[in-house]
Coordinates of C-alpha atoms in Angstrom, one line a residue:
D1 CA 16.1 27.1 -10.0
D2 CA 16.6 30.5 -8.8
D3 CA 13.0 31.6 -9.2
Y4 CA 12.0 28.7 -6.9
Q5 CA 14.5 29.5 -4.3
Q6 CA 13.2 32.9 -4.3
R7 CA 9.7 31.8 -3.9
Q8 CA 10.4 29.4 -1.2
Q9 CA 12.3 32.3 0.8
Q10 CA 9.2 34.4 0.5
Q11 CA 7.1 31.7 1.4
Q12 CA 8.9 31.0 4.6
Q13 CA 9.2 34.6 5.6
Q14 CA 5.5 35.0 5.1
Q15 CA 5.1 32.2 7.4
K16 CA 7.3 33.4 10.2
K17 CA 5.0 36.8 9.9
K18 CA 1.9 34.8 10.4
G19 CA 3.2 32.5 13.1
H20 CA 4.0 28.7 13.0
Q21 CA 1.5 26.7 11.3
H22 CA 0.6 23.0 11.6
Q23 CA 1.9 20.4 8.9
G24 CA -1.7 19.3 8.4
E25 CA -2.5 22.8 6.9
R26 CA 0.3 22.7 4.5
P27 CA 0.2 20.6 1.2
L28 CA 2.8 17.7 1.4
W29 CA 3.7 18.2 -2.2
R30 CA 3.1 20.5 -4.9
K31 CA 3.2 20.1 -8.9
I32 CA 6.0 22.0 -10.5
P33 CA 4.9 24.1 -13.4
P34 CA 6.4 22.9 -16.7
S35 CA 7.1 26.6 -17.8
T36 CA 9.7 27.1 -14.9
R37 CA 10.6 23.6 -14.4
R38 CA 14.5 22.9 -13.9
Y39 CA 13.7 20.6 -11.2
P40 CA 13.9 17.2 -12.6
F41 CA 10.8 15.8 -11.1
A42 CA 6.9 16.6 -11.5
A43 CA 6.4 17.6 -8.2
R44 CA 8.3 19.0 -4.8
Y45 CA 8.0 17.6 -1.2
E46 CA 6.7 20.5 0.6
V47 CA 6.8 19.5 4.0
Q48 CA 8.8 22.1 6.5
I49 CA 9.4 21.8 10.0
T50 CA 10.6 24.8 12.4
K51 CA 12.8 23.7 15.6
E52 CA 10.0 24.4 17.7
Q53 CA 7.9 22.1 16.1
L54 CA 10.5 19.3 16.2
I55 CA 10.9 19.9 20.0
N56 CA 7.0 19.6 20.4
R57 CA 6.8 16.6 18.4
R58 CA 9.6 14.7 20.4
I59 CA 7.8 15.7 23.7
E60 CA 4.3 14.4 22.2
T61 CA 6.1 11.1 20.9
K62 CA 7.6 10.3 24.1
K63 CA 4.1 10.7 25.6
Y64 CA 2.4 8.6 22.6
M65 CA 5.2 5.8 23.2
S66 CA 4.2 5.6 26.8
T67 CA 0.4 4.7 26.0
L68 CA 1.3 2.0 23.4
S69 CA 0.3 -1.6 24.1
S70 CA 2.4 -2.9 21.5
P71 CA 5.7 -1.8 19.9
M72 CA 4.5 -2.9 16.6
K73 CA 2.0 0.2 16.3
I74 CA 5.0 2.5 15.6
R75 CA 6.0 0.5 12.5
M76 CA 2.2 0.7 11.5
N77 CA 2.0 4.3 12.0
W78 CA 5.4 4.9 10.0
G79 CA 3.7 3.3 6.9
N80 CA 0.5 5.6 7.2
S81 CA 2.7 8.7 8.0
Q82 CA 4.9 8.0 4.8
E83 CA 2.4 7.1 2.5
A84 CA 2.4 10.3 0.7
T85 CA 6.0 10.3 0.2
A86 CA 5.9 7.0 -1.5
I87 CA 3.3 8.0 -3.8
L88 CA 5.4 11.2 -4.7
T89 CA 8.4 8.7 -5.6
A90 CA 6.3 6.6 -8.0
L91 CA 4.9 9.9 -9.5
N92 CA 8.3 11.5 -10.1
Y93 CA 9.2 8.0 -11.7
F94 CA 6.4 7.6 -13.8
H95 CA 6.4 11.2 -15.2
T96 CA 10.0 10.6 -16.7
I97 CA 8.3 7.6 -18.9
D98 CA 5.0 9.6 -19.5
P99 CA 4.9 13.4 -18.7
G100 CA 1.1 13.2 -18.9
V101 CA 0.7 11.0 -16.2
I102 CA -1.7 11.5 -13.6
I103 CA -2.0 9.5 -10.3
K104 CA -5.6 9.7 -8.5
E105 CA -6.6 9.2 -5.2
V106 CA -9.7 6.7 -5.0
G107 CA -11.7 5.0 -2.5
M108 CA -13.4 1.7 -2.2
C109 CA -13.5 0.1 -5.7
G110 CA -15.6 -2.4 -7.2
A111 CA -19.1 -1.4 -7.1
G112 CA -19.6 -1.7 -10.6
L113 CA -18.5 -5.4 -11.3
D114 CA -20.9 -7.6 -12.7
Y115 CA -19.8 -10.0 -9.8
N116 CA -21.2 -7.6 -7.1
S117 CA -24.7 -7.0 -9.2
T118 CA -27.8 -8.6 -7.5
L119 CA -28.7 -9.6 -10.9
S120 CA -26.1 -11.5 -12.0
G121 CA -26.6 -14.6 -9.8
G122 CA -23.4 -14.1 -7.6
S123 CA -21.0 -15.5 -9.9
R124 CA -19.1 -13.7 -12.5
D125 CA -19.5 -15.3 -15.9
G126 CA -20.0 -18.8 -14.1
E127 CA -16.3 -19.3 -14.1
C128 CA -15.9 -19.3 -10.2
G129 CA -18.9 -21.8 -9.2
F130 CA -20.9 -21.5 -6.3
R131 CA -23.7 -19.7 -8.2
G132 CA -25.9 -17.7 -5.8
S133 CA -23.3 -16.5 -3.6
D134 CA -24.1 -13.2 -1.6
L135 CA -20.4 -12.6 -1.2
I136 CA -19.5 -8.8 -2.0
L137 CA -16.1 -7.8 -3.0
G138 CA -14.2 -4.6 -3.0
A139 CA -10.7 -3.1 -2.5
S140 CA -9.2 0.2 -1.9
P141 CA -5.8 0.8 -3.6
D142 CA -3.5 3.6 -2.3
A143 CA -4.0 5.2 -5.9
V144 CA -4.4 4.7 -9.4
I145 CA -2.1 5.6 -12.1
E146 CA -3.7 6.9 -15.3
Y147 CA -1.5 7.3 -18.4
S148 CA -2.0 9.8 -21.1
N149 CA -3.3 7.0 -23.5
G150 CA -6.0 5.8 -20.9
T151 CA -4.3 3.0 -19.5
L152 CA -5.0 2.2 -15.8
E153 CA -2.7 0.6 -13.3
V154 CA -3.2 -0.1 -9.4
L155 CA -0.5 1.8 -7.3
E156 CA -0.1 0.2 -3.9
V157 CA 2.7 1.7 -1.8
K158 CA 4.6 -0.1 1.1
N159 CA 6.8 1.9 3.6
H160 CA 9.2 -0.6 5.4
C161 CA 9.6 0.9 8.7
P162 CA 13.2 1.3 9.6
F163 CA 12.8 0.9 13.6
V164 CA 13.0 -2.7 15.3
P165 CA 12.1 -3.0 18.7
T166 CA 14.6 -4.3 21.0
R167 CA 14.5 -5.7 24.6
R168 CA 16.7 -5.1 27.4
R169 CA 17.0 -5.8 31.2
T170 CA 16.7 -3.3 33.9
K171 CA 18.7 -3.4 37.3
D172 CA 15.9 -5.5 38.6
N173 CA 16.2 -8.1 35.9
V174 CA 12.8 -7.0 34.4
T175 CA 12.7 -7.3 30.5
I176 CA 11.2 -4.3 28.8
G177 CA 11.1 -2.9 25.3
D178 CA 11.1 0.6 25.2
R179 CA 13.8 1.1 22.4
Y180 CA 14.5 0.8 19.0
R181 CA 17.4 0.2 16.6
I182 CA 17.6 1.2 12.9
R183 CA 17.4 -1.8 10.4
E184 CA 18.8 -1.6 7.1
M185 CA 16.7 -3.5 5.1
P186 CA 18.0 -4.7 1.5
M187 CA 15.4 -5.4 -0.9
S188 CA 14.8 -7.7 -3.9
P189 CA 13.2 -6.3 -7.1
S190 CA 10.0 -8.7 -6.5
V191 CA 6.7 -8.5 -5.0
P192 CA 6.2 -10.4 -1.6
S193 CA 3.9 -13.1 -2.0
A194 CA 1.9 -12.0 0.9
Y195 CA 1.1 -8.8 -1.1
I196 CA -0.1 -10.8 -4.1
P197 CA -3.9 -11.5 -3.1
Q198 CA -4.1 -7.4 -2.1
L199 CA -2.9 -6.6 -5.7
M200 CA -5.2 -9.3 -7.6
M201 CA -8.1 -8.2 -5.9
E202 CA -7.2 -4.3 -6.3
M203 CA -7.0 -4.9 -10.1
M204 CA -10.0 -7.0 -10.2
C205 CA -12.1 -4.4 -8.5
L206 CA -10.7 -1.6 -10.9
G207 CA -12.3 -3.4 -13.6
D208 CA -11.2 -5.5 -16.9
N209 CA -9.3 -2.5 -18.4
C210 CA -6.7 -2.7 -15.5
R211 CA -4.2 -5.2 -16.7
S212 CA -1.4 -4.5 -14.2
A213 CA -0.5 -3.3 -10.6
V214 CA 2.4 -1.3 -9.3
M215 CA 4.0 -1.6 -6.0
C216 CA 6.5 0.7 -4.7
R217 CA 8.3 -0.4 -1.6
Q218 CA 10.3 2.5 0.0
T219 CA 12.8 2.5 2.9
A220 CA 14.5 5.2 4.9
T221 CA 17.9 3.7 4.5
N222 CA 17.9 1.9 0.8
G223 CA 16.0 3.8 -1.3
A224 CA 12.9 2.5 -3.1
I225 CA 12.1 -0.2 -6.1
I226 CA 9.3 -0.2 -8.1
V227 CA 7.8 -3.4 -9.3
R228 CA 5.0 -4.5 -11.5
L229 CA 2.6 -7.7 -11.4
R230 CA 0.5 -8.8 -14.1
R231 CA -3.1 -9.7 -14.1
D232 CA -3.6 -13.5 -13.8
K233 CA -7.4 -14.4 -14.5
E234 CA -6.9 -17.8 -13.8
W235 CA -5.4 -16.8 -10.2
I236 CA -8.1 -14.2 -9.7
N237 CA -11.0 -17.1 -10.3
E238 CA -9.0 -19.4 -7.9
M239 CA -9.0 -16.6 -5.5
I240 CA -12.7 -16.0 -5.8
Y241 CA -13.4 -19.8 -5.7
C242 CA -11.8 -19.8 -2.0
L243 CA -13.6 -16.6 -0.8
E244 CA -17.1 -17.8 -1.9
K245 CA -16.3 -21.4 -0.4
F246 CA -15.2 -19.7 3.0
S247 CA -18.4 -17.6 2.8
N248 CA -20.8 -20.1 1.9
D249 CA -19.4 -23.0 4.1
H250 CA -18.5 -21.1 7.5
V251 CA -19.5 -17.2 7.3
N252 CA -23.3 -17.9 6.3
K253 CA -23.6 -20.9 8.5
D254 CA -21.8 -19.5 11.5
V255 CA -19.4 -22.3 11.5
M256 CA -15.8 -22.2 12.6
P257 CA -13.4 -23.1 10.1
P258 CA -10.7 -25.8 10.4
P259 CA -7.0 -24.6 11.3
N260 CA -5.6 -23.9 7.5
F261 CA -8.6 -23.9 5.9
F262 CA -7.6 -22.4 2.6
C263 CA -4.5 -24.8 2.4
L264 CA -6.7 -27.8 3.2
M265 CA -9.2 -26.6 0.5
K266 CA -6.8 -26.1 -2.0
I267 CA -5.5 -29.8 -1.7
V268 CA -8.8 -31.1 -1.6
K269 CA -9.6 -29.4 -5.1
Y270 CA -6.2 -30.4 -6.4
Q271 CA -7.0 -33.9 -5.5
R272 CA -10.5 -33.6 -6.9
G273 CA -8.8 -32.2 -10.1
I274 CA -6.5 -35.2 -10.5
R275 CA -9.2 -37.5 -10.3
L276 CA -11.4 -36.0 -12.7
L277 CA -8.2 -36.0 -14.9
F278 CA -7.6 -39.9 -14.3
D279 CA -11.4 -40.4 -14.9
G280 CA -11.4 -38.7 -18.2
Q281 CA -8.2 -40.7 -19.4
R282 CA -10.1 -44.0 -18.5
S283 CA -13.0 -42.9 -20.4

């Protein structure tokens, strides 16, 4: 798009006249107007960096690295800093399916749930047992996808850090972990099991109209994949059951739970269900 390139050059010239600006003062990405859209996506990544800024960041990074108590913090920081990029990836993908799609930022969801109402007795529709629980539930997805027909989906993004800490020995035979290697991370088109509780909770807290959640998993070396998880009412009920029992038996009573509490509780509940099944067959 020649017009776009000209506008970019003009913006860069204006920026040089005004002096270098910090990245936080600029939008990370901006919408491309439909009237001038030859660019194949809904929005363009706007982050720019000068050579001077790059040098300063390297200096600041070295200082920051020297203060870290754990190299895993680098991986956490990577995920936070790349979140906007992954949301943009999802926006550009879903825009090809529905040009009217909107991705909205949200905060904590769940305040309007019947479950959290002080008048509901503490259990939604009586399906989860433990009526009278004072457990309050909430979740904050990375964003919400709103389609042109009004359908809502949870959007959760995961940015897999390419940097893996490595250990080396010094001349004094001391092991240190001050270096990183680049990891190639192949991904399967599925939702990792560790994230299923998070997505189910977010769907529940967004309300009954939210029937699915989308996860955008993005890497620095192998692109991104977008997968969908359908809402499962039975799974959500089991999750609430576990949380309420944990809250009632341990949090409210200030009692330390045993190791593998949730696993043991699941076994007990399964055995109880089997006994009830056999008792019903005998009767």
